[in-house]
Coordinates of N, CA and C and ligand atoms in Angstrom, one line a residue:
X416 N 108.3 2.6 200.5 CA 106.9 2.4 201.0 C 106.0 3.0 200.2
X417 N 104.9 1.8 200.3 CA 104.1 1.9 198.9 C 102.7 3.1 199.8
X418 N 102.4 2.9 201.4 CA 101.8 3.9 201.4 C 102.4 5.3 201.9
X419 N 100.9 5.6 201.6 CA 101.0 7.6 201.5 C 101.1 7.6 203.4
X420 N 102.0 8.1 203.9 CA 102.6 8.6 204.7 C 102.0 9.9 205.5
X421 N 101.4 9.5 206.4 CA 100.5 11.1 207.2 C 101.8 12.2 207.4
X422 N 101.4 13.1 207.0 CA 102.6 14.4 207.7 C 102.2 14.1 209.0
X423 N 101.5 13.9 210.0 CA 101.6 13.8 211.3 C 102.5 13.0 211.9
X424 N 103.3 11.6 210.5 CA 104.2 11.0 210.9 C 105.5 12.3 211.2
X425 N 106.1 12.0 212.2 CA 107.5 13.3 212.0 C 108.6 13.0 211.8
X426 N 108.4 10.9 211.9 CA 109.8 10.6 211.2 C 109.5 9.4 210.5
X427 N 109.7 8.8 209.3 CA 109.8 7.2 209.3 C 111.2 6.8 208.5
X428 N 111.3 5.7 208.5 CA 113.0 5.3 208.1 C 112.0 4.0 207.4
X429 N 112.5 3.4 206.2 CA 111.5 2.7 206.2 C 112.8 1.8 204.7
X430 N 112.8 0.7 205.3 CA 113.7 -0.4 204.5 C 115.0 0.2 204.7
X431 N 116.0 0.8 205.4 CA 117.1 1.5 205.6 C 118.2 0.4 205.3
X432 N 119.0 0.7 205.2 CA 120.2 0.2 205.1 C 121.6 0.9 204.8
X433 N 122.9 0.2 205.1 CA 123.7 1.3 205.2 C 125.3 0.1 204.7
X434 N 126.2 0.1 204.6 CA 127.6 0.1 204.2 C 128.5 0.9 204.3
X435 N 129.4 0.8 205.2 CA 130.9 2.0 205.0 C 131.5 1.3 205.3
X436 N 132.5 1.7 204.7 CA 134.1 1.2 204.0 C 133.8 -0.4 204.1
X437 N 132.9 -0.8 203.3 CA 132.7 -2.6 202.9 C 132.9 -2.9 204.2
X438 N 132.0 -2.5 205.1 CA 130.9 -3.1 206.5 C 130.1 -2.8 206.2
X439 N 129.1 -3.9 206.5 CA 127.2 -3.8 206.7 C 127.0 -3.2 208.0
X440 N 126.8 -2.4 208.2 CA 126.5 -1.7 209.7 C 124.8 -2.5 209.8
X441 N 123.4 -2.2 208.9 CA 122.4 -2.7 209.2 C 121.7 -2.6 207.9
X442 N 120.9 -3.4 207.8 CA 119.6 -3.7 206.8 C 118.3 -3.9 207.0
X443 N 116.9 -3.3 206.4 CA 115.9 -3.9 206.8 C 115.7 -2.5 207.9
X444 N 116.1 -1.6 208.0 CA 115.3 -0.7 209.4 C 114.3 0.0 208.9
X445 N 113.2 -0.3 209.9 CA 112.2 0.7 209.8 C 111.7 1.0 211.2
X446 N 111.1 2.3 211.5 CA 110.2 2.7 212.1 C 109.8 3.7 212.1
X447 N 108.9 4.5 213.0 CA 107.8 5.4 212.7 C 107.7 6.1 214.0
X448 N 107.9 7.3 214.0 CA 107.7 8.4 215.3 C 106.7 9.5 215.2
X449 N 105.9 9.9 216.1 CA 104.8 10.5 215.8 C 105.4 11.9 217.1
X450 N 104.3 13.4 217.2 CA 104.6 14.0 217.7 C 104.9 13.6 219.5
X451 N 105.3 13.8 220.2 CA 105.3 13.7 221.7 C 105.7 12.2 221.4
X452 N 106.3 11.5 220.9 CA 106.8 9.8 221.3 C 108.6 10.4 221.4
X453 N 109.4 9.2 222.2 CA 110.5 9.2 222.3 C 111.4 8.1 222.3
X454 N 112.0 7.9 221.5 CA 112.8 6.7 221.0 C 114.0 6.8 221.3
X455 N 114.6 5.6 222.2 CA 115.9 5.5 222.3 C 116.5 4.5 221.2
X456 N 117.4 4.3 220.9 CA 118.5 3.4 220.1 C 119.7 3.1 220.8
X457 N 119.6 1.7 221.3 CA 120.7 1.5 222.0 C 121.9 0.3 221.3
X458 N 122.8 0.7 221.4 CA 123.7 -0.3 220.4 C 125.1 -0.5 221.2
X459 N 126.0 -1.2 221.3 CA 127.2 -1.0 221.0 C 128.1 -0.1 220.2
X460 N 129.2 0.3 221.1 CA 130.1 1.3 220.2 C 130.6 0.8 219.0
X461 N 130.5 1.3 217.8 CA 130.3 0.9 216.4 C 129.2 0.0 215.8
X462 N 128.8 0.0 216.7 CA 127.4 -0.9 215.6 C 126.5 0.0 214.7
X463 N 126.9 1.3 214.5 CA 125.9 2.0 213.6 C 125.3 3.4 213.8
X464 N 125.2 3.2 215.2 CA 123.9 4.5 215.9 C 123.9 5.3 215.4
X465 N 125.5 6.2 215.1 CA 125.5 7.3 214.4 C 125.5 7.5 213.2
X466 N 125.7 7.0 212.5 CA 125.4 6.5 211.5 C 124.1 6.9 210.6
X467 N 123.0 5.8 211.2 CA 122.1 6.0 211.2 C 121.4 7.0 211.6
X468 N 121.6 7.3 212.9 CA 121.3 9.4 213.3 C 121.2 10.0 211.9
X469 N 122.5 9.8 211.4 CA 123.2 10.8 210.4 C 121.8 10.5 209.1
X470 N 121.4 9.2 208.9 CA 120.7 9.0 207.6 C 119.6 10.2 208.7
X471 N 118.7 10.0 209.1 CA 117.8 10.5 209.6 C 117.7 11.8 210.1
X472 N 119.0 12.2 209.9 CA 119.0 13.8 209.8 C 119.4 14.3 208.6
X473 N 119.2 13.3 207.5 CA 119.5 13.7 206.0 C 120.7 14.2 206.2
X474 N 121.9 13.8 206.6 CA 123.3 14.6 206.4 C 123.8 13.2 205.6
X475 N 123.8 12.0 205.5 CA 123.6 10.8 205.2 C 123.1 10.0 204.4
X476 N 123.2 9.5 203.1 CA 122.2 9.2 202.3 C 122.6 7.6 202.5
X477 N 121.0 6.8 203.1 CA 121.0 5.2 202.7 C 121.5 3.9 201.7
X478 N 121.9 3.3 201.4 CA 122.0 2.6 200.6 C 121.0 2.3 199.9
X479 N 120.1 1.7 200.5 CA 118.3 1.8 199.7 C 117.5 2.0 201.5
X480 N 116.1 2.1 200.7 CA 115.3 2.6 202.2 C 115.2 4.2 201.6
X481 N 114.1 4.3 202.6 CA 114.2 5.8 202.7 C 113.4 6.3 204.1
X482 N 113.7 7.9 203.9 CA 113.8 8.4 205.1 C 113.0 9.9 205.1
X483 N 111.7 9.9 205.9 CA 110.6 11.0 205.5 C 110.7 11.5 206.9
X484 N 110.4 12.5 206.1 CA 110.0 13.8 207.7 C 108.6 14.6 207.0
X485 N 108.2 14.1 207.8 CA 106.3 15.1 208.5 C 106.0 14.2 207.1
X486 N 106.1 13.0 206.3 CA 105.8 12.6 205.0 C 106.0 13.2 204.1
X487 N 107.5 14.0 203.6 CA 108.1 13.9 202.9 C 109.4 13.3 202.5
X488 N 109.6 12.3 201.4 CA 110.2 12.4 201.4 C 111.9 12.5 201.0
X489 N 112.8 12.6 201.8 CA 114.0 13.7 201.7 C 114.8 13.2 200.6
X490 N 114.8 11.6 200.0 CA 115.9 12.0 198.5 C 115.3 12.0 197.7
X491 N 113.8 12.8 197.9 CA 113.2 13.4 196.8 C 113.8 15.0 196.7
X492 N 114.4 15.2 197.5 CA 114.4 16.9 197.6 C 116.5 16.6 197.1
X493 N 117.0 18.3 196.9 CA 118.5 18.4 196.2 C 118.9 18.4 198.1
X494 N 120.3 18.5 197.7 CA 121.2 18.9 199.0 C 120.6 20.5 199.2
X495 N 120.4 21.2 198.7 CA 120.0 22.3 199.7 C 118.8 22.3 200.0
X496 N 117.7 21.7 199.3 CA 116.2 21.6 200.0 C 116.3 20.7 201.5
X497 N 117.5 19.9 201.2 CA 117.4 19.3 202.6 C 117.9 20.2 204.0
X498 N 119.2 20.6 203.6 CA 119.4 21.7 204.7 C 118.5 22.7 205.2
X499 N 117.8 23.5 204.1 CA 116.5 24.2 204.3 C 115.4 23.8 205.7
X500 N 114.9 22.4 205.3 CA 114.0 21.5 205.6 C 114.4 21.5 207.2
X501 N 116.1 20.7 207.2 CA 116.2 20.5 208.4 C 116.0 21.4 209.2
X502 N 116.5 23.0 209.0 CA 116.6 24.0 209.6 C 115.5 24.2 210.8
X503 N 114.5 23.8 210.3 CA 113.1 24.0 210.7 C 112.5 22.4 211.2
X504 N 113.1 21.1 210.4 CA 112.1 20.4 211.2 C 112.8 19.4 212.2
X505 N 114.7 19.7 212.3 CA 115.0 19.0 212.8 C 115.6 19.6 214.0
X506 N 116.0 19.3 215.3 CA 117.0 19.9 216.0 C 117.9 18.7 216.2
X507 N 119.3 19.1 216.4 CA 120.3 18.1 216.7 C 121.5 18.7 217.7
X508 N 121.8 17.2 218.5 CA 122.3 17.5 219.7 C 123.5 16.5 219.8
X509 N 124.5 16.8 219.6 CA 125.6 15.6 219.7 C 126.8 15.9 220.7
X510 N 127.3 14.9 220.8 CA 128.3 14.2 222.6 C 129.0 15.6 222.7
X511 N 129.7 16.2 221.6 CA 130.6 17.5 221.7 C 130.2 19.0 221.8
X512 N 128.8 18.5 222.0 CA 128.1 19.9 222.0 C 128.0 21.0 220.8
X513 N 129.3 21.0 220.4 CA 129.3 22.3 219.0 C 128.9 23.4 219.0
X514 N 128.9 24.1 220.2 CA 128.7 25.4 220.6 C 130.1 26.4 219.7
X515 N 129.2 27.7 219.1 CA 130.2 28.4 218.5 C 130.9 29.3 219.6
X516 N 132.4 29.1 219.7 CA 133.1 29.2 221.1 C 133.3 30.8 221.2
X517 N 133.4 31.2 220.3 CA 133.2 33.1 220.2 C 132.0 33.5 220.3
X518 N 131.4 33.0 220.4 CA 129.8 33.4 220.9 C 129.1 33.2 222.4
X519 N 128.2 34.1 222.7 CA 127.6 33.4 224.4 C 126.3 32.6 224.0
X520 N 126.0 32.2 225.3 CA 125.2 31.2 225.3 C 123.9 31.9 224.5
X521 N 123.3 33.1 224.5 CA 122.4 33.5 224.2 C 122.4 33.5 222.9
X522 N 123.8 34.2 222.0 CA 124.2 34.0 220.9 C 123.8 33.1 220.4
X523 N 124.6 31.8 220.8 CA 124.7 30.4 220.2 C 122.9 30.2 220.0
X524 N 121.8 30.3 220.9 CA 120.5 30.5 220.9 C 119.9 31.3 219.4
X525 N 120.7 32.2 219.6 CA 119.9 33.0 218.5 C 120.9 32.4 216.8
X526 N 121.6 31.6 216.7 CA 122.2 30.9 215.9 C 121.5 30.8 214.3
X527 N 120.5 30.0 214.9 CA 119.4 29.1 214.1 C 118.6 30.2 213.0
X528 N 118.3 31.4 214.4 CA 117.2 32.5 213.4 C 118.0 32.7 212.3
X529 N 119.6 33.3 212.5 CA 120.4 34.0 211.8 C 120.4 32.9 210.3
X530 N 120.4 32.0 211.1 CA 120.8 30.9 209.6 C 119.2 31.1 208.7
X531 N 118.4 30.8 209.4 CA 116.8 31.0 208.8 C 116.4 32.1 208.2
X532 N 117.5 33.3 207.8 CA 117.1 34.6 207.9 C 115.8 35.3 208.8
X533 N 116.0 34.8 209.6 CA 114.8 35.8 210.7 C 115.3 37.0 211.5
X534 N 114.8 37.4 212.1 CA 115.3 38.5 213.2 C 115.3 37.4 214.3
X535 N 116.1 37.2 215.2 CA 116.2 36.1 216.8 C 115.0 36.7 217.4
X536 N 114.7 36.1 217.9 CA 112.9 36.3 219.3 C 113.7 36.2 220.5
X537 N 114.3 37.2 221.3 CA 115.3 37.2 222.2 C 114.1 37.1 223.4
X538 N 112.8 37.1 223.0 CA 111.6 36.6 224.5 C 112.0 34.7 224.3
X539 N 112.0 34.3 223.1 CA 112.0 32.8 223.1 C 113.4 32.6 223.5
X540 N 114.2 33.1 223.1 CA 115.3 32.6 223.3 C 115.9 32.7 224.9
X541 N 115.3 33.9 226.0 CA 115.7 33.5 227.1 C 114.3 32.7 228.0
X542 N 113.1 32.7 227.5 CA 112.9 31.8 227.6 C 113.4 30.2 227.8
X543 N 114.1 29.7 226.8 CA 114.5 28.6 226.4 C 115.7 28.9 227.4
X544 N 116.7 29.3 227.7 CA 117.3 29.4 228.5 C 117.3 29.0 230.4
X545 N 116.1 29.8 230.1 CA 115.0 29.3 231.6 C 114.9 27.7 231.5
X546 N 114.3 27.5 230.7 CA 114.1 26.1 230.3 C 115.1 25.5 230.5
X547 N 116.2 25.7 230.0 CA 117.4 24.5 230.5 C 118.3 24.8 231.8
X548 N 117.7 25.8 232.3 CA 118.0 26.6 233.3 C 119.7 26.9 233.7
X549 N 119.7 27.7 232.2 CA 120.8 28.6 232.1 C 120.8 30.1 231.9
X550 N 119.4 30.7 232.3 CA 119.7 32.4 231.6 C 120.3 33.2 232.6
X551 N 121.3 32.5 233.8 CA 122.2 33.4 234.9 C 123.4 33.1 233.7
X552 N 123.3 32.5 232.8 CA 124.8 32.0 232.5 C 123.7 32.8 230.6
X553 N 123.7 33.6 230.5 CA 123.0 34.0 229.0 C 124.3 34.8 228.4
X554 N 125.0 35.4 229.2 CA 126.5 36.3 228.7 C 127.8 35.6 228.7
X555 N 127.7 33.9 228.9 CA 128.6 33.5 229.4 C 129.4 32.4 228.3
X556 N 130.4 32.5 227.8 CA 131.3 31.6 226.1 C 131.4 30.6 226.9
X557 N 131.3 29.7 226.4 CA 131.3 28.2 226.4 C 132.4 28.0 226.8
X558 N 133.5 28.2 227.0 CA 134.6 28.0 227.7 C 134.0 28.6 229.4
X559 N 133.6 29.1 229.5 CA 133.3 30.0 230.9 C 132.2 28.6 231.3
X560 N 132.0 27.7 230.7 CA 130.9 26.8 231.6 C 131.3 25.3 231.3
X561 N 130.6 24.1 232.3 CA 130.9 22.7 232.6 C 130.0 22.6 231.4
X562 N 130.5 21.2 231.1 CA 130.2 20.3 230.1 C 128.1 20.2 229.7
X563 N 128.3 20.1 231.3 CA 126.6 19.8 231.5 C 126.4 20.9 230.7
X564 N 126.7 22.2 231.1 CA 125.9 23.6 231.0 C 125.8 23.9 229.4
X565 N 127.3 23.4 229.1 CA 127.0 23.7 227.3 C 126.3 22.6 226.7
X566 N 126.0 21.5 227.2 CA 124.8 20.7 226.3 C 123.9 21.2 226.7
X567 N 123.5 21.5 228.2 CA 122.1 22.4 228.0 C 121.8 23.7 226.8
X568 N 122.8 24.6 227.3 CA 122.3 25.3 226.0 C 122.4 24.9 224.2
X569 N 123.1 23.9 224.3 CA 123.3 23.1 222.8 C 121.1 22.4 222.7
X570 N 120.5 21.8 223.6 CA 119.8 21.7 223.8 C 118.3 22.7 223.0
X571 N 118.8 23.6 224.3 CA 118.5 25.3 224.1 C 118.6 25.6 222.5
X572 N 119.6 25.0 221.9 CA 119.7 25.8 220.4 C 119.4 24.7 219.4
X573 N 118.8 23.7 219.6 CA 118.1 22.6 219.1 C 117.1 23.0 218.6
X574 N 116.1 23.1 220.3 CA 114.8 23.8 220.3 C 114.7 24.7 219.4
X575 N 115.3 25.7 219.4 CA 115.0 27.5 218.8 C 113.9 27.5 217.7
X576 N 114.6 27.1 217.1 CA 113.1 27.1 215.9 C 111.7 26.2 215.7
X577 N 111.5 25.8 217.4 CA 110.9 24.7 217.4 C 110.7 23.5 216.6
X578 N 111.7 22.8 216.2 CA 111.2 21.7 214.9 C 110.6 20.4 216.1
X579 N 110.1 20.2 214.9 CA 109.2 18.5 215.5 C 109.7 17.4 215.7
X580 N 110.9 17.4 215.4 CA 112.3 16.3 215.8 C 113.1 17.0 216.4
X581 N 113.5 16.1 217.3 CA 114.9 16.3 218.5 C 116.0 15.4 218.0
X582 N 117.0 14.8 217.4 CA 117.9 14.0 216.9 C 119.0 14.1 217.9
X583 N 119.3 13.3 218.9 CA 120.6 13.3 219.9 C 121.6 12.1 219.8
X584 N 122.4 12.3 219.8 CA 123.7 11.4 219.3 C 124.4 11.5 221.0
X585 N 124.1 10.3 221.8 CA 124.5 10.3 222.7 C 125.3 11.6 223.3
X586 N 124.3 12.5 223.6 CA 124.3 13.8 224.7 C 124.5 14.1 225.9
X587 N 125.0 12.1 226.6 CA 125.0 12.6 227.9 C 126.2 12.0 228.0
X588 N 127.1 11.8 226.5 CA 128.3 10.6 226.6 C 129.5 10.9 227.3
X589 N 129.6 13.0 227.3 CA 130.9 13.4 227.9 C 130.5 13.7 229.3
X590 N 129.5 13.1 229.7 CA 128.9 13.8 231.4 C 128.9 12.5 232.1
X591 N 129.2 13.2 233.3 CA 129.8 12.4 234.9 C 128.1 12.0 235.4
X592 N 127.7 11.4 236.3 CA 126.6 10.6 236.2 C 125.4 11.7 236.8
X593 N 125.9 12.6 237.5 CA 124.7 14.0 237.8 C 124.6 14.6 237.0
X594 N 125.7 15.1 236.0 CA 124.7 16.1 235.2 C 124.2 15.3 233.5
X595 N 124.8 13.8 233.5 CA 124.0 13.4 232.7 C 122.7 13.0 232.8
X596 N 122.1 12.8 234.5 CA 120.9 12.8 234.5 C 119.7 13.9 234.6
X597 N 121.1 15.4 235.1 CA 120.4 16.8 234.7 C 119.9 17.2 233.3
X598 N 121.0 16.6 231.9 CA 120.8 17.0 230.6 C 119.7 16.0 230.4
X599 N 119.8 14.5 230.6 CA 118.6 13.8 230.0 C 117.1 14.8 230.1
X600 N 116.9 14.8 231.8 CA 115.7 15.7 232.6 C 115.5 16.7 231.3
X601 N 116.6 17.6 231.4 CA 116.5 18.8 230.3 C 115.7 18.4 228.9
X602 N 116.6 17.4 228.4 CA 115.9 17.6 226.9 C 115.0 16.8 227.2
X603 N 114.3 15.8 227.9 CA 113.0 15.3 227.9 C 111.8 16.3 228.0
X604 N 112.3 17.2 229.3 CA 111.2 17.9 229.4 C 111.1 18.9 228.4
X605 N 112.0 19.5 228.2 CA 112.0 20.3 227.0 C 111.2 19.9 225.7
X606 N 111.3 18.5 225.5 CA 110.9 18.1 224.0 C 109.4 18.1 224.3
X607 N 109.1 17.5 225.9 CA 108.0 17.0 226.0 C 106.6 18.6 226.2
X608 N 107.5 19.8 227.0 CA 106.8 20.7 226.5 C 106.5 21.5 225.5
X609 N 107.6 21.2 224.5 CA 107.1 21.9 223.0 C 106.4 20.4 222.0
X610 N 106.4 19.1 222.9 CA 105.4 18.5 221.6 C 106.2 17.7 220.9
X611 N 107.5 18.1 220.9 CA 108.5 17.2 219.8 C 108.7 15.4 220.1
X612 N 109.1 15.5 218.6 CA 109.5 13.7 218.9 C 111.2 13.6 219.1
X613 N 111.3 12.7 220.3 CA 112.9 12.5 220.1 C 113.5 11.1 219.6
X614 N 114.6 11.4 218.9 CA 115.2 10.0 218.9 C 116.8 10.0 219.6
X615 N 117.0 9.2 220.3 CA 118.2 9.4 220.6 C 119.4 8.1 220.9
X616 N 120.3 8.1 220.3 CA 121.3 7.1 220.6 C 122.1 7.0 221.2
X617 N 121.9 5.9 222.1 CA 123.4 5.6 222.5 C 123.7 4.5 222.9
X618 N 124.6 4.2 224.4 CA 125.4 3.0 224.4 C 125.2 2.6 226.0
X619 N 124.0 3.8 226.5 CA 123.9 3.2 227.8 C 122.3 2.7 228.0
X620 N 122.3 2.2 228.7 CA 121.0 1.1 229.0 C 120.0 2.4 230.0
X621 N 120.9 2.9 230.6 CA 119.6 3.5 231.8 C 120.0 4.9 231.4
X622 N 120.9 5.4 230.3 CA 119.8 7.0 229.7 C 118.8 6.4 229.1
X623 N 118.6 5.4 228.4 CA 117.6 4.3 227.6 C 116.1 4.7 228.2
X624 N 116.8 4.2 229.6 CA 115.1 3.4 230.7 C 114.5 4.7 230.5
X625 N 114.8 6.4 230.4 CA 114.2 7.9 230.8 C 113.4 7.6 229.3
X626 N 113.4 7.2 228.1 CA 112.3 7.0 227.0 C 110.9 6.3 227.0
X627 N 110.2 6.7 226.1 CA 109.3 5.7 225.9 C 109.4 4.6 225.1
X628 N 110.2 4.7 224.4 CA 110.3 3.5 223.5 C 112.0 3.3 223.6
X629 N 111.7 1.9 223.3 CA 113.6 1.3 223.6 C 113.4 0.1 222.2
X630 N 114.5 0.2 221.2 CA 115.0 -0.6 220.2 C 116.7 -0.7 220.5
X631 N 116.8 -2.0 220.3 CA 118.1 -2.6 220.3 C 118.8 -2.3 218.8
X632 N 120.4 -1.8 218.1 CA 121.0 -1.9 216.8 C 121.8 -2.8 217.1
X633 N 122.0 -4.2 216.9 CA 123.1 -5.0 217.1 C 122.6 -6.1 215.9
X634 N 123.9 -6.5 215.8 CA 123.9 -7.7 214.7 C 123.1 -7.2 213.0
X635 N 123.3 -6.2 213.0 CA 123.0 -5.5 211.4 C 121.6 -5.2 211.6
X636 N 120.7 -5.6 212.5 CA 119.3 -5.1 212.8 C 119.3 -4.3 214.2
X637 N 117.6 -3.6 213.8 CA 116.7 -2.7 215.0 C 116.0 -3.8 215.5
X638 N 115.9 -4.1 216.6 CA 114.9 -4.5 217.1 C 114.8 -4.6 218.7
X639 N 113.5 -5.3 219.0 CA 113.3 -4.7 220.5 C 113.8 -5.0 221.6
X640 N 114.0 -3.8 222.9 CA 115.2 -4.1 223.7 C 114.7 -5.3 225.0
X641 N 115.4 -5.8 224.9 CA 115.1 -6.8 226.2 C 116.3 -6.7 226.6
X642 N 116.4 -6.0 227.9 CA 117.2 -5.8 228.9 C 117.7 -7.5 229.5
X643 N 119.1 -7.4 229.8 CA 119.3 -8.9 229.8 C 119.3 -9.0 231.4
Ligands
LIG1869 N1 133.2 7.4 206.9 C1 133.5 6.1 207.0 N2 133.8 5.4 206.6 C2 134.1 3.8 207.2 N3 133.8 4.0 208.0 C3 133.2 4.2 208.4 C4 132.9 5.7 208.3 N4 132.1 6.4 209.8 C5 131.9 5.2 210.4 N5 132.5 4.4 209.6 C6 132.6 2.7 210.9 O1 131.3 2.1 210.9 C7 131.4 1.7 211.5 C8 129.5 2.6 212.4 O2 130.6 4.1 212.8 P1 129.1 4.6 213.9 O3 127.9 4.9 213.0 O4 129.6 5.6 214.3 O5 128.8 3.7 215.6 P2 128.1 4.2 216.9 O6 128.0 5.2 216.7 O7 127.4 2.9 217.0 O8 129.8 3.9 217.5 C9 132.5 1.9 212.7 O9 133.2 0.9 212.8 C10 133.1 2.8 212.5 O10 133.9 3.0 212.5
LIG1870 MG1 128.3 7.1 217.8

């Protein structure tokens, strides 16, 4: 990318290509996202959505092209520097929640503070639990929560350090329709309350319909989503 990216550009993906196991997934993927914007990437299973999200999260490297967080080209950073920056810049939400099983809801939300060598901000954690409708389960363990409840705690955890960017991989993929709707609303409201940018990858056009922008990942390219 030639032009200087403004630090107000929360996420930029420029000319990104990736081949995995000899299979070309996508080429020349470009996008930019500012604070407050939400983008759904829709695609069939196997189209490369998770791989693209991992590149945006700096968890994997593109074959060609670059990923920028707030104007910083992450390929110029070491793996440790990317991890440290990710903690502050990116909140991750996965289909399988990935809460720590031996920690309560509140302790799971406090974890990012500990990883960042900060004292957990208890009032912020309680406020987040309230925001996702889980204050009444602050002391519950993941095994004592439904899937939708676990995902709401995972969303609160992703938001704990107030990152400008939330990346969500099929966040409602394991949930029934009612819980999926609730979790999606919680995610969108929380992002909007904090002014985060959001990228959600999903196979569900219905889930995607709630976001500001939609792109389709198909035939190795990211293009406008035209609902059939
Ligand atoms: N580490 C890997 N090595 C080889 N192939 C992989 C690897 N990870 C994913 N794939 C393949 O890449 C394709 C895209 O995977 P993925 O990004 O998970 O797609 P999606 O999230 O859209 O279902 C799939 O066909 C998958 O089997
Ligand atoms: Mg996937």
